[in-house]
Short mmCIF file of C-alpha atoms and ligand atoms in Angstrom, two decimals:
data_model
loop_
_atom_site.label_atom_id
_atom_site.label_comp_id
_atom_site.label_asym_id
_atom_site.label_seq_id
_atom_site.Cartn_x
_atom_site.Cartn_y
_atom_site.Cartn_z
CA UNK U 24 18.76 14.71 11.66
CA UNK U 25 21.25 12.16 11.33
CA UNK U 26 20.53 9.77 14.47
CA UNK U 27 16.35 10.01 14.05
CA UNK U 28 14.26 6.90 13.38
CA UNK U 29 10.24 7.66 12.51
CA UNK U 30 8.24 4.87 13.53
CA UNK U 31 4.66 4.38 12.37
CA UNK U 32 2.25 1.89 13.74
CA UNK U 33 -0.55 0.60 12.12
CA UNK U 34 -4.15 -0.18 13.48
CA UNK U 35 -3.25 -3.74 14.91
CA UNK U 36 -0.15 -2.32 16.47
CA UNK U 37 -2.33 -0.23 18.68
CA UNK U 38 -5.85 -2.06 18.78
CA UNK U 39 -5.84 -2.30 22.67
CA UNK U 40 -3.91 -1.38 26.18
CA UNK U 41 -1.86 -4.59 25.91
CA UNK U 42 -0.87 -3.28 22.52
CA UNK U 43 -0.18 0.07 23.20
CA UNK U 44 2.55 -1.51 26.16
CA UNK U 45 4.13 -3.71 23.72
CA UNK U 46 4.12 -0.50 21.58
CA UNK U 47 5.69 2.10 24.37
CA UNK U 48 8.70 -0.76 24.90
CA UNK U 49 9.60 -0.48 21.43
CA UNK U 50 9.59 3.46 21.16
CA UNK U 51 11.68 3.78 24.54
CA UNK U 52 13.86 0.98 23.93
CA UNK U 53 15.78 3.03 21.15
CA UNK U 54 16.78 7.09 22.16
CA UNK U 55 16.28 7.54 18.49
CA UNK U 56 12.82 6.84 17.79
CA UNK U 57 11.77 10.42 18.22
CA UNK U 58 8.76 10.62 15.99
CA UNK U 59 6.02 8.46 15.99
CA UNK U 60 3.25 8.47 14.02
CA UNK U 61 0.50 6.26 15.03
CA UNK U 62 -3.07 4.62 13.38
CA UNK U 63 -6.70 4.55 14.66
CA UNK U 64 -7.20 1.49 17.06
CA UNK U 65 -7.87 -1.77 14.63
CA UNK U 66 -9.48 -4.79 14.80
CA UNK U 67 -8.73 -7.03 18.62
CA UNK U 68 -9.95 -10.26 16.88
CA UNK U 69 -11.51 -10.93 13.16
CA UNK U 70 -15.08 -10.04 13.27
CA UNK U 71 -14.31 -6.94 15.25
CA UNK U 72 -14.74 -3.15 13.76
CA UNK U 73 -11.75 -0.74 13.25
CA UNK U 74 -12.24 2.59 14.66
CA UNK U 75 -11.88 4.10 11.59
CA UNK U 76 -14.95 1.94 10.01
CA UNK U 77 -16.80 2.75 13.48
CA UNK U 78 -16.11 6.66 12.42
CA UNK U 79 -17.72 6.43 8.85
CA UNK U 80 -20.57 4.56 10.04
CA UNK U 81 -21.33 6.90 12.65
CA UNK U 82 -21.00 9.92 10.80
CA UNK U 83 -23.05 8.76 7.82
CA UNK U 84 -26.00 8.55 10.80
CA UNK U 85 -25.25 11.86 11.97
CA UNK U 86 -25.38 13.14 8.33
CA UNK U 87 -28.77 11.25 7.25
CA UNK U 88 -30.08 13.16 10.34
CA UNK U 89 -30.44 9.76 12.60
CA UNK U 90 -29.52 9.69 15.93
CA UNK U 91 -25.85 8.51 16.44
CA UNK U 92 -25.73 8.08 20.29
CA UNK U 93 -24.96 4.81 20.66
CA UNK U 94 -22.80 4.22 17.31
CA UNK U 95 -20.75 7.49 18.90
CA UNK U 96 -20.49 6.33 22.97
CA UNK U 97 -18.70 2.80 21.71
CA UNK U 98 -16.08 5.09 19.63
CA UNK U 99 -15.61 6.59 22.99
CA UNK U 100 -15.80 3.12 25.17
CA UNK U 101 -12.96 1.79 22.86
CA UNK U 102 -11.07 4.83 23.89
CA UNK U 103 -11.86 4.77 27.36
CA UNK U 104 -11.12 1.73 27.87
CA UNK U 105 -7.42 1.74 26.45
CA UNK U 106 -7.08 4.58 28.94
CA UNK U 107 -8.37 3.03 31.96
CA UNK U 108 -6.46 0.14 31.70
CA UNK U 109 -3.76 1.63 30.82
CA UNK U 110 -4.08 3.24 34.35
CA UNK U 111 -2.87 7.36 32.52
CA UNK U 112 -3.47 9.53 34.92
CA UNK U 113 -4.67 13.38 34.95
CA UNK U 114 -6.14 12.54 31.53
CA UNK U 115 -9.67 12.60 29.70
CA UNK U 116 -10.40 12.78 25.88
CA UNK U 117 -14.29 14.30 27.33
CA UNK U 118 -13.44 17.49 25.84
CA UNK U 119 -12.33 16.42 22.48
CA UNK U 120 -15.44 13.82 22.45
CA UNK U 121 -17.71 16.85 22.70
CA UNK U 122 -16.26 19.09 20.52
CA UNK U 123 -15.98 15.87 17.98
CA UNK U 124 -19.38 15.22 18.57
CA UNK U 125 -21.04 18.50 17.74
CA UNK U 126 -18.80 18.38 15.11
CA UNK U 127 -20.52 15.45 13.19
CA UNK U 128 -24.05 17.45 14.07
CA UNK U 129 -22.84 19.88 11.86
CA UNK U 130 -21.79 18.02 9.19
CA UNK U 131 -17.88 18.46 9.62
CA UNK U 132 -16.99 15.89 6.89
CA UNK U 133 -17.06 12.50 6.10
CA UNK U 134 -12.98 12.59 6.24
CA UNK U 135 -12.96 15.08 9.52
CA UNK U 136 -15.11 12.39 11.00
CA UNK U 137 -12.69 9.12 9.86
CA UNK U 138 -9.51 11.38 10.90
CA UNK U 139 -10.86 11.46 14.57
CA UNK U 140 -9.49 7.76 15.07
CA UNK U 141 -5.75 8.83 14.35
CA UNK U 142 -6.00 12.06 16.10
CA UNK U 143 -7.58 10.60 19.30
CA UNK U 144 -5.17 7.55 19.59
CA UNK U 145 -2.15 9.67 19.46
CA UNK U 146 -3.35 11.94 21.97
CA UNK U 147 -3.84 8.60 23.82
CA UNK U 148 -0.16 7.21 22.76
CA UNK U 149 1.91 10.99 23.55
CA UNK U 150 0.70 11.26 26.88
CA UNK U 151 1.53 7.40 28.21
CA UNK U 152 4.79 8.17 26.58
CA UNK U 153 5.24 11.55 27.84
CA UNK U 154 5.28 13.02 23.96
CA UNK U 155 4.59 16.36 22.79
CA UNK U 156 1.34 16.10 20.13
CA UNK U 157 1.50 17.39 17.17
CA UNK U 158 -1.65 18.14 14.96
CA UNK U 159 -1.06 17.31 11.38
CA UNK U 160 -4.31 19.74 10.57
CA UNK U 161 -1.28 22.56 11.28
CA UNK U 162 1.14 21.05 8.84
CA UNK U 163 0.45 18.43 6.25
CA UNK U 164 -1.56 20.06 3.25
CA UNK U 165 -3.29 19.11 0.20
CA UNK U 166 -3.40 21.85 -2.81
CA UNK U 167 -7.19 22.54 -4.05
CA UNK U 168 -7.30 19.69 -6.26
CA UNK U 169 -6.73 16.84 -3.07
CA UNK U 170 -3.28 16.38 -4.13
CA UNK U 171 -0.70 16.12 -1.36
CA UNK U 172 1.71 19.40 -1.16
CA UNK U 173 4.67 18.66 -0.54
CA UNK U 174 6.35 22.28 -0.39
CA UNK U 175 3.50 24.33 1.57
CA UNK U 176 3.97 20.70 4.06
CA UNK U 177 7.62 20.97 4.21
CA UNK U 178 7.74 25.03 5.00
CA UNK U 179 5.46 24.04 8.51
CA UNK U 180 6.44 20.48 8.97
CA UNK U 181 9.73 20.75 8.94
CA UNK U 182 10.32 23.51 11.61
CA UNK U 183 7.55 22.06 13.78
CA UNK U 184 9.44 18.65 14.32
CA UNK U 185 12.20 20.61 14.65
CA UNK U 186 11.07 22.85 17.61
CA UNK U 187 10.41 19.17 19.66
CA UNK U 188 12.42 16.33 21.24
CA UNK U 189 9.71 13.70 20.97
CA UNK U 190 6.31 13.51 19.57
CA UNK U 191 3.25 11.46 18.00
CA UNK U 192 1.62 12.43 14.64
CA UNK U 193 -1.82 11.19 14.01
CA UNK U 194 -1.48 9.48 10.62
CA UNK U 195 -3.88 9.56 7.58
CA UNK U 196 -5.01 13.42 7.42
CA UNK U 197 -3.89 16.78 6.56
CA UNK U 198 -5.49 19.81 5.86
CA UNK U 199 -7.22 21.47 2.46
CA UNK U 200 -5.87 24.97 1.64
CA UNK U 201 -9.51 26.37 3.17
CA UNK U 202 -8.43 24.74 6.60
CA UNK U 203 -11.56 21.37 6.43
CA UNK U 204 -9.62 18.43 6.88
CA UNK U 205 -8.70 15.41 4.47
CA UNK U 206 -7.64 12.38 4.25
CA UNK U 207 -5.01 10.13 2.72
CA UNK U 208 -7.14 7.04 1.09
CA UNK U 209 -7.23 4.27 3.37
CA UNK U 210 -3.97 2.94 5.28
CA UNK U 211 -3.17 6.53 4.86
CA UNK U 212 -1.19 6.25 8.09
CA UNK U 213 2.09 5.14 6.17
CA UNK U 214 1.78 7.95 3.57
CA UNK U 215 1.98 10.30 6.76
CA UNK U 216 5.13 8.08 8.53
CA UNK U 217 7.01 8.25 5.30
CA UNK U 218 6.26 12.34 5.11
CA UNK U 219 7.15 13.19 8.39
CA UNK U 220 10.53 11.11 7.96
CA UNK U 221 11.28 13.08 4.79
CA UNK U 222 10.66 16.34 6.63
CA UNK U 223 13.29 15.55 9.28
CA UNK U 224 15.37 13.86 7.40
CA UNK U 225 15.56 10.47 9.37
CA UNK U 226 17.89 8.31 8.84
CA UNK U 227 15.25 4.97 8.54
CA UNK U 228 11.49 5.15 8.70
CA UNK U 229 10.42 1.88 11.17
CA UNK U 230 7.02 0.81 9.66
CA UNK U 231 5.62 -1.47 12.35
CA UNK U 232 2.79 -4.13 11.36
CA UNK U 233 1.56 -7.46 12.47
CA UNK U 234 3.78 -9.55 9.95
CA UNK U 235 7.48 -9.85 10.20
CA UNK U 236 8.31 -7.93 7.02
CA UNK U 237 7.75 -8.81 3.15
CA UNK U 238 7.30 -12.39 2.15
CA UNK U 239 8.38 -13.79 -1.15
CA UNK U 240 4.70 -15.03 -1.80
CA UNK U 241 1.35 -14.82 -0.56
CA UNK U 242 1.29 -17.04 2.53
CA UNK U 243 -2.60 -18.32 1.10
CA UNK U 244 -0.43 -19.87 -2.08
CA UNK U 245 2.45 -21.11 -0.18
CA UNK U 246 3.31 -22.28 3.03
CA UNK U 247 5.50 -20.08 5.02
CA UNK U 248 7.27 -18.32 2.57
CA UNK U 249 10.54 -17.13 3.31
CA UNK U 250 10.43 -13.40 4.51
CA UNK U 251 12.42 -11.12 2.08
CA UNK U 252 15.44 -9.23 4.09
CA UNK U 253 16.15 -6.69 1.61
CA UNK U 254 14.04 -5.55 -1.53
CA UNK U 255 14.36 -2.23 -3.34
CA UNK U 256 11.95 0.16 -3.76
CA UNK U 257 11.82 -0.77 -7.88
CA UNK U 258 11.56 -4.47 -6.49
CA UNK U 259 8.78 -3.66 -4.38
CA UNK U 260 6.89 -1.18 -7.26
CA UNK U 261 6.54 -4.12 -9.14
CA UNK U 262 4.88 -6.26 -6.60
CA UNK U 263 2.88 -4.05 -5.35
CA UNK U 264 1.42 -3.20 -8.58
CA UNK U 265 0.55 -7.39 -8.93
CA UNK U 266 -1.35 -6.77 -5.86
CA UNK U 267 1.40 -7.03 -2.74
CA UNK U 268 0.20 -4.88 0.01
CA UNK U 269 2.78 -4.72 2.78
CA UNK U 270 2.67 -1.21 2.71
CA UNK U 271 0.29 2.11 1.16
CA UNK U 272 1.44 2.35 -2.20
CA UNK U 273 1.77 6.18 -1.89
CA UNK U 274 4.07 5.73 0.76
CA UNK U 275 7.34 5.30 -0.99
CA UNK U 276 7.00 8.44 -2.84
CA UNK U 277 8.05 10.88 0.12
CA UNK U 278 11.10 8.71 1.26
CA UNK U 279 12.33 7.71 -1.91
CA UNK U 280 12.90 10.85 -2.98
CA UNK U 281 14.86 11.09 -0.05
CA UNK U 282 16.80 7.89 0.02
CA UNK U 283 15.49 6.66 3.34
CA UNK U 284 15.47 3.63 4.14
CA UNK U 285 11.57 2.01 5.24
CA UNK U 286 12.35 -1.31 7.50
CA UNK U 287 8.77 -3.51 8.03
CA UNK U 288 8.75 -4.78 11.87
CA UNK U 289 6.61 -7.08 13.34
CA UNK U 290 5.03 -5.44 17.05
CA UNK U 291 4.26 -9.08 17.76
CA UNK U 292 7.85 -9.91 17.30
CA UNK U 293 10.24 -6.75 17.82
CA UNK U 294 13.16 -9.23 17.85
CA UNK U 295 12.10 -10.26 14.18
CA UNK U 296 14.56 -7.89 11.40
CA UNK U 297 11.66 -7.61 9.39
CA UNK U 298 12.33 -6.57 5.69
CA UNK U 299 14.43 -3.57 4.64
CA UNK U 300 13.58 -1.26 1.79
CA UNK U 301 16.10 0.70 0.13
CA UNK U 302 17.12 2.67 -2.82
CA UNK U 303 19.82 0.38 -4.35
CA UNK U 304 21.46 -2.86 -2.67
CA UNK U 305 24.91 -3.97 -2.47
CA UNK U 306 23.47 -7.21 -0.61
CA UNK U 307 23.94 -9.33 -2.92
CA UNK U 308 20.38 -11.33 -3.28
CA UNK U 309 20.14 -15.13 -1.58
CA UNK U 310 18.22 -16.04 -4.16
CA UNK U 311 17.78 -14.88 -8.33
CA UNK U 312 14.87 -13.21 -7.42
CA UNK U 313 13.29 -11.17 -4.74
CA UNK U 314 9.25 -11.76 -4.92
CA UNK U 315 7.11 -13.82 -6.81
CA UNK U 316 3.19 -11.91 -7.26
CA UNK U 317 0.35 -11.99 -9.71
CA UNK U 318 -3.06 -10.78 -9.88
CA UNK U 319 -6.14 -12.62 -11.88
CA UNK U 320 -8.87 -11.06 -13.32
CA UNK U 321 -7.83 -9.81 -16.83
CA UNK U 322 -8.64 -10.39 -20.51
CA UNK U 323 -6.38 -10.23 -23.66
CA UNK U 324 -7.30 -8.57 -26.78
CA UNK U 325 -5.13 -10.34 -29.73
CA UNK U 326 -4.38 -8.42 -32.64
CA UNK U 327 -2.82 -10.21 -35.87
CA UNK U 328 -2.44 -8.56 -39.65
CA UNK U 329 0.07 -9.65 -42.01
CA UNK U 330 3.62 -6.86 -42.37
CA UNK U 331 2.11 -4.71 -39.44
CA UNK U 332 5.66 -3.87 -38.16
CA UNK U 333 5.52 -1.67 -40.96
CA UNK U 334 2.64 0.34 -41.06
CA UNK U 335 3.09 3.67 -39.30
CA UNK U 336 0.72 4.56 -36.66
CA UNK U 337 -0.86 0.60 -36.03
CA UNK U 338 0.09 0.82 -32.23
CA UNK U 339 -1.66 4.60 -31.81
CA UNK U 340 -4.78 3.15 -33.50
CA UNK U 341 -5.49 0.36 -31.55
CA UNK U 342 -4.62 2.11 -28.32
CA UNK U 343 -6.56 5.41 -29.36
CA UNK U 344 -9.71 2.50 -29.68
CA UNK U 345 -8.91 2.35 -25.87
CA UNK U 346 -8.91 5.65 -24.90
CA UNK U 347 -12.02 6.52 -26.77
CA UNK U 348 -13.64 4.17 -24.63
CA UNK U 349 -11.97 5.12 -21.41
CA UNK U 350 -10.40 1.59 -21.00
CA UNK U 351 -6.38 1.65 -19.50
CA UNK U 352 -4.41 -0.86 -20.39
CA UNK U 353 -2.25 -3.03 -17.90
CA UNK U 354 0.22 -4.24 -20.86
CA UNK U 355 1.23 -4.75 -24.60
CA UNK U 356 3.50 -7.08 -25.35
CA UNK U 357 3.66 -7.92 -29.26
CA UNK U 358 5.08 -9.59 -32.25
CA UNK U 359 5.71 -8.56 -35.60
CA UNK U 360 2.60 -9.43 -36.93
CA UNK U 361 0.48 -9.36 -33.68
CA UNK U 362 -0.13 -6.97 -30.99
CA UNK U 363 -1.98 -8.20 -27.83
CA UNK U 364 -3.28 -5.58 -25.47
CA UNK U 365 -4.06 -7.09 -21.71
CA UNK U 366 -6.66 -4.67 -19.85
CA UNK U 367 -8.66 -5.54 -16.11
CA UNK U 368 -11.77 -7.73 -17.50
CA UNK U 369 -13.75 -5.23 -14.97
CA UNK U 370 -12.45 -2.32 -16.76
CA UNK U 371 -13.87 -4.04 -19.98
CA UNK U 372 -17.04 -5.23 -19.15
CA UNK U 373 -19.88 -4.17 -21.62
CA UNK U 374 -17.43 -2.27 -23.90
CA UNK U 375 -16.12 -5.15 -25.36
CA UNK U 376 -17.92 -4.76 -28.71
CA UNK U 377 -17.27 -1.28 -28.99
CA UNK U 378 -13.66 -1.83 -28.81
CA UNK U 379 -13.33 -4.76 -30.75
CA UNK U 380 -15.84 -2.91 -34.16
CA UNK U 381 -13.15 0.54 -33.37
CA UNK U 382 -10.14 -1.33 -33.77
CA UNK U 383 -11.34 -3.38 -36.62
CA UNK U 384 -12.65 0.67 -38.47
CA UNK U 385 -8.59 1.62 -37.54
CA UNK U 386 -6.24 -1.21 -38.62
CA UNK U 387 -8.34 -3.58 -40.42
CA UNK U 388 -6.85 -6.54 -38.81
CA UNK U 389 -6.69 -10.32 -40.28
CA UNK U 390 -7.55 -11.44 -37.19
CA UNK U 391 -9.06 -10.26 -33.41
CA UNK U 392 -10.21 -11.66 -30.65
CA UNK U 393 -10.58 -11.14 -26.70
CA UNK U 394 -9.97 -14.12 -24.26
CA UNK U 395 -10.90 -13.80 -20.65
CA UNK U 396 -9.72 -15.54 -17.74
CA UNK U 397 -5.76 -14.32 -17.65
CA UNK U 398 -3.95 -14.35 -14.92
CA UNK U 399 -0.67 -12.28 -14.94
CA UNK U 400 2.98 -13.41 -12.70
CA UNK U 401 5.48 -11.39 -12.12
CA UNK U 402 8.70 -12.87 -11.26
CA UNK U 403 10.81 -9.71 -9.75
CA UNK U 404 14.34 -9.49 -8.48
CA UNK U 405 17.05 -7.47 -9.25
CA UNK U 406 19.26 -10.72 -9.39
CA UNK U 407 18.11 -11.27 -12.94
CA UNK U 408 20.37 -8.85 -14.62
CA UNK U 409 23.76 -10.87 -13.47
CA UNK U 410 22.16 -14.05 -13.58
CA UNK U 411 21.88 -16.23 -16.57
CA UNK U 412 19.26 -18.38 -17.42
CA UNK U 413 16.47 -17.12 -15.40
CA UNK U 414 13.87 -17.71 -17.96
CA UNK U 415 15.20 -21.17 -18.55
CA UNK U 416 14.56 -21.55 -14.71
CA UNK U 417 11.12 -20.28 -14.84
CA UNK U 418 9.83 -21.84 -18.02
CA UNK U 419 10.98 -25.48 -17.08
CA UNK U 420 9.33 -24.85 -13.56
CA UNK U 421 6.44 -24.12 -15.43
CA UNK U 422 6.55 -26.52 -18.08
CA UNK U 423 7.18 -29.56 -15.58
CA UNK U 424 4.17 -28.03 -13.40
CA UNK U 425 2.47 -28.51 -16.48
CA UNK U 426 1.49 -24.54 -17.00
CA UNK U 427 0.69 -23.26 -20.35
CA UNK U 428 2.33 -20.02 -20.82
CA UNK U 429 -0.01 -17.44 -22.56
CA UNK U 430 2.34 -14.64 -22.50
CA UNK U 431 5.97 -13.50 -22.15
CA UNK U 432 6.56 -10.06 -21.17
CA UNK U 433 9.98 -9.13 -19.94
CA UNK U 434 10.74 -5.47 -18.85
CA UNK U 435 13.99 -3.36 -20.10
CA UNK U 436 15.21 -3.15 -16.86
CA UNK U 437 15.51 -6.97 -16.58
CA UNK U 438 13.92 -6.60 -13.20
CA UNK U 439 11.08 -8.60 -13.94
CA UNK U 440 10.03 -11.29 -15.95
CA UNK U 441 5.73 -11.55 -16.36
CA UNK U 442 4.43 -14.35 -17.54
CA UNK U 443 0.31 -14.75 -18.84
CA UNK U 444 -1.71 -18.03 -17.71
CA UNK U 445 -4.64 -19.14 -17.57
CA UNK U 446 -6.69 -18.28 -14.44
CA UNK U 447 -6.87 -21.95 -13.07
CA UNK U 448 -3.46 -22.45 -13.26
CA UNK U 449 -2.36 -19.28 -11.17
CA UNK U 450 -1.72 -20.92 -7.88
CA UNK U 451 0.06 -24.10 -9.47
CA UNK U 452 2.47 -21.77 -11.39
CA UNK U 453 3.11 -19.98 -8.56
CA UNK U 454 3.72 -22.73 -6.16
CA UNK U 455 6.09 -23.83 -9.08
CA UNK U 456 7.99 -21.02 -9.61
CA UNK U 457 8.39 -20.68 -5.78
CA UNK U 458 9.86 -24.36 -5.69
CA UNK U 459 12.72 -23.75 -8.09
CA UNK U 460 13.63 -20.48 -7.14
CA UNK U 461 13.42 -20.07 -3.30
CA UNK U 462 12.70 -23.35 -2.01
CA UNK U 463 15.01 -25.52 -4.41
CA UNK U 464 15.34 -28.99 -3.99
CA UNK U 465 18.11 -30.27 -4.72
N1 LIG J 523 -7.12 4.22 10.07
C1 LIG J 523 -7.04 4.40 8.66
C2 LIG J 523 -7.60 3.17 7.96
O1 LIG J 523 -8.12 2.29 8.60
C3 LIG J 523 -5.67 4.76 8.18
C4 LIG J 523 -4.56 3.82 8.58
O2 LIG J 523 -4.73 3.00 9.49
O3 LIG J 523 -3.48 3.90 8.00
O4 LIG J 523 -7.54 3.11 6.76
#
């Protein structure tokens, strides 16, 4: 449908009645937003308790066989009390509480139980808007391994939102090919948004949070970063995998395929553009690169033996050392005569020996060792390819910031350039790096 916008919104957008309002002047403000697809209630202030959380903890009472009274009347005060205040009239969730409740006396599921959240908000959200419901337990499915299905989904979705003008879609759950209900994992809600604007072919999915879009860099490193306008969904791949979370990482999947755009809004802020996410850009970029991320945490095994460009099969050993002792690896950049092989420390932890003694029985190395305390950067932006001199950019930043660089890795695509450090220098570099690319003072 050419004209329709999905919007999702996430816990915080819908934590209380004062949210919900804020919510309902967005939807109606725009003919287009037609679908929405909405989250449990989340947290009103830091130390409170998502519904979702409030679900799982009362459930896993009901299944140890304790009494879950009280844990299951505040799941049903929260709701109430969005309700009441937000004066709905002709309108009681006391049916669904019962039926919910005997549910989790009869050990329904762990995910049935979490999925309630989503399912009772919306119910909530369609009737103060005057929405039709729909129950994503009749049309988003999983095959029998838990993998989404994406062409029994599309053969019910699509002709569902098809046969409605308006309507709210719990997020988070679908159903297993014997009917029990699952979930997405959790933030599951934008995996949902981003499938439901696939099946109707919308023409942008709204994602609406509490921050006003993508920043550059994590806010705890640097001060107010500058929010990124446009970043593609490569761009974003990349950060996301260095630990940005703007967004469910499953979520792009579904829209991507589609070449839909996803735009991040702020609830707080609805005047804010937020970020937009998009297949390819002609915009070109206001700075060389898009987003600066990293994650800490990982350990580098360093291979060296004399003329081992040429021996055939040296790579396939040392990762085959790996996989015998069920250890990924997170990168591989390498010399001629050395190979090093970066891997989660976690993921490492008491195989270390083994790894190092298997290696050594394969290639017979001159030389191996692991260090610990790495901390990878990635410097993304799709700027880099028409831009000379990046690198120069980034390893002066770094060298007057007085960052030893561990590692170089830069991809093919020229999209990224990752750079190794040392742990204790992670926040420095990335303060750097921020300075002379975003924040330049000239
Ligand atoms: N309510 C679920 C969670 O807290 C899913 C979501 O909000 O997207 O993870």
């Amino acid at each position: 449908m050419e004209e329709t916008k999905v919007v999702k919104f996430g816990g915080s957008s819908l934590a209380d009645a004062k949210q919900f309002k804020k919510v309902a002047d967005i939807i109606l403000s725009d003919e287009t937003r037609r679908f929405v697809v909405a989250s449990a209630p989340g947290k009103r202030y830091i130390e409170d308790i998502k519904v979702t959380d409030m679900l799982y903890g009362c459930y896993e009472k009901a299944a140890a066989g304790e009494n879950y009274e009280k844990e299951f009347q505040m799941i049903k005060d929260r709701f109430n009390g969005i309700i009441k205040e937000l004066e709905i009239k002709d309108f009681s969730l006391d049916e669904d509480f019962e039926t919910i409740k005997a549910a989790f006396a009869h050990m329904a599921g762990r995910d049935y139980a979490a999925s309630r959240g989503e399912y009772l908000n919306s119910k909530v959200l369609a009737k103060y808007l005057g929405f039709d419901f729909i129950d994503p337990a009749g049309c988003i499915f999983f095959d029998e391994q838990g993998k989404f299905d994406w062409e029994t989904t599309k053969k019910k979705l699509e002709p569902k939102l098809k046969s409605v003008k308006k309507a709210v879609v719990p997020g988070f759950y679908g159903s297993m090919p014997n009917g029990t209900i699952k979930t997405f994992s959790r933030g599951g809600s934008d995996v949902t948004g981003s499938i439901v604007a696939r099946a109707i072919q919308a023409k942008l999915y709204e994602n609406w949070t509490d921050v006003s879009g993508i920043l550059v860099c994590d806010p705890r490193i640097v001060n107010s970063p500058e929010p990124i306008s446009t970043i593609t969904y490569r761009e974003l791949r990349e950060l996301a995998y260095m630990g940005f979370n703007v967004l469910h990482e499953d979520a792009v999947f579904p829209v991507r395929a589609a070449g839909i755009p996803i735009n991040i809004r702020n609830t707080n802020i609805p005047t804010d553009p937020g970020t937009m996410i998009v297949s390819e850009s002609a915009e070109p970029c206001k700075h060389i690169i898009t987003g600066i991320a990293g994650k800490k945490g990982l350990s580098v095994i360093n291979i060296e033996k004399d003329r081992m460009n040429g021996e055939v099969g040296f790579g396939r050993n040392v990762l085959r050392a790996l996989e015998k002792n069920n250890v990924s690896f997170e990168h591989m950049p390498s010399g001629i005569d050395t190979m090093s092989v970066v891997i989660a420390t976690d993921a490492l932890r008491g195989k270390e020996q083994n790894i190092l003694d298997e290696i050594k029985t394969r290639v017979n190395p001159d030389h191996i060792d692991i260090e610990n305390n790495l901390a990878l950067i990635a410097v993304v932006g799709r700027g880099m390819k028409s831009t000379r001199g990046t690198a120069a950019i980034l390893f002066k930043a770094l060298a007057d910031a007085r960052v030893n660089i561990k590692m170089i890795d830069q991809g093919s695509s020229e999209l990224n350039i990752i750079v190794g450090v040392e742990e204790e220098d992670f926040e420095v570099a990335i303060k750097a790096i921020y300075k002379n690319f975003v924040n330049i003072e000239r």
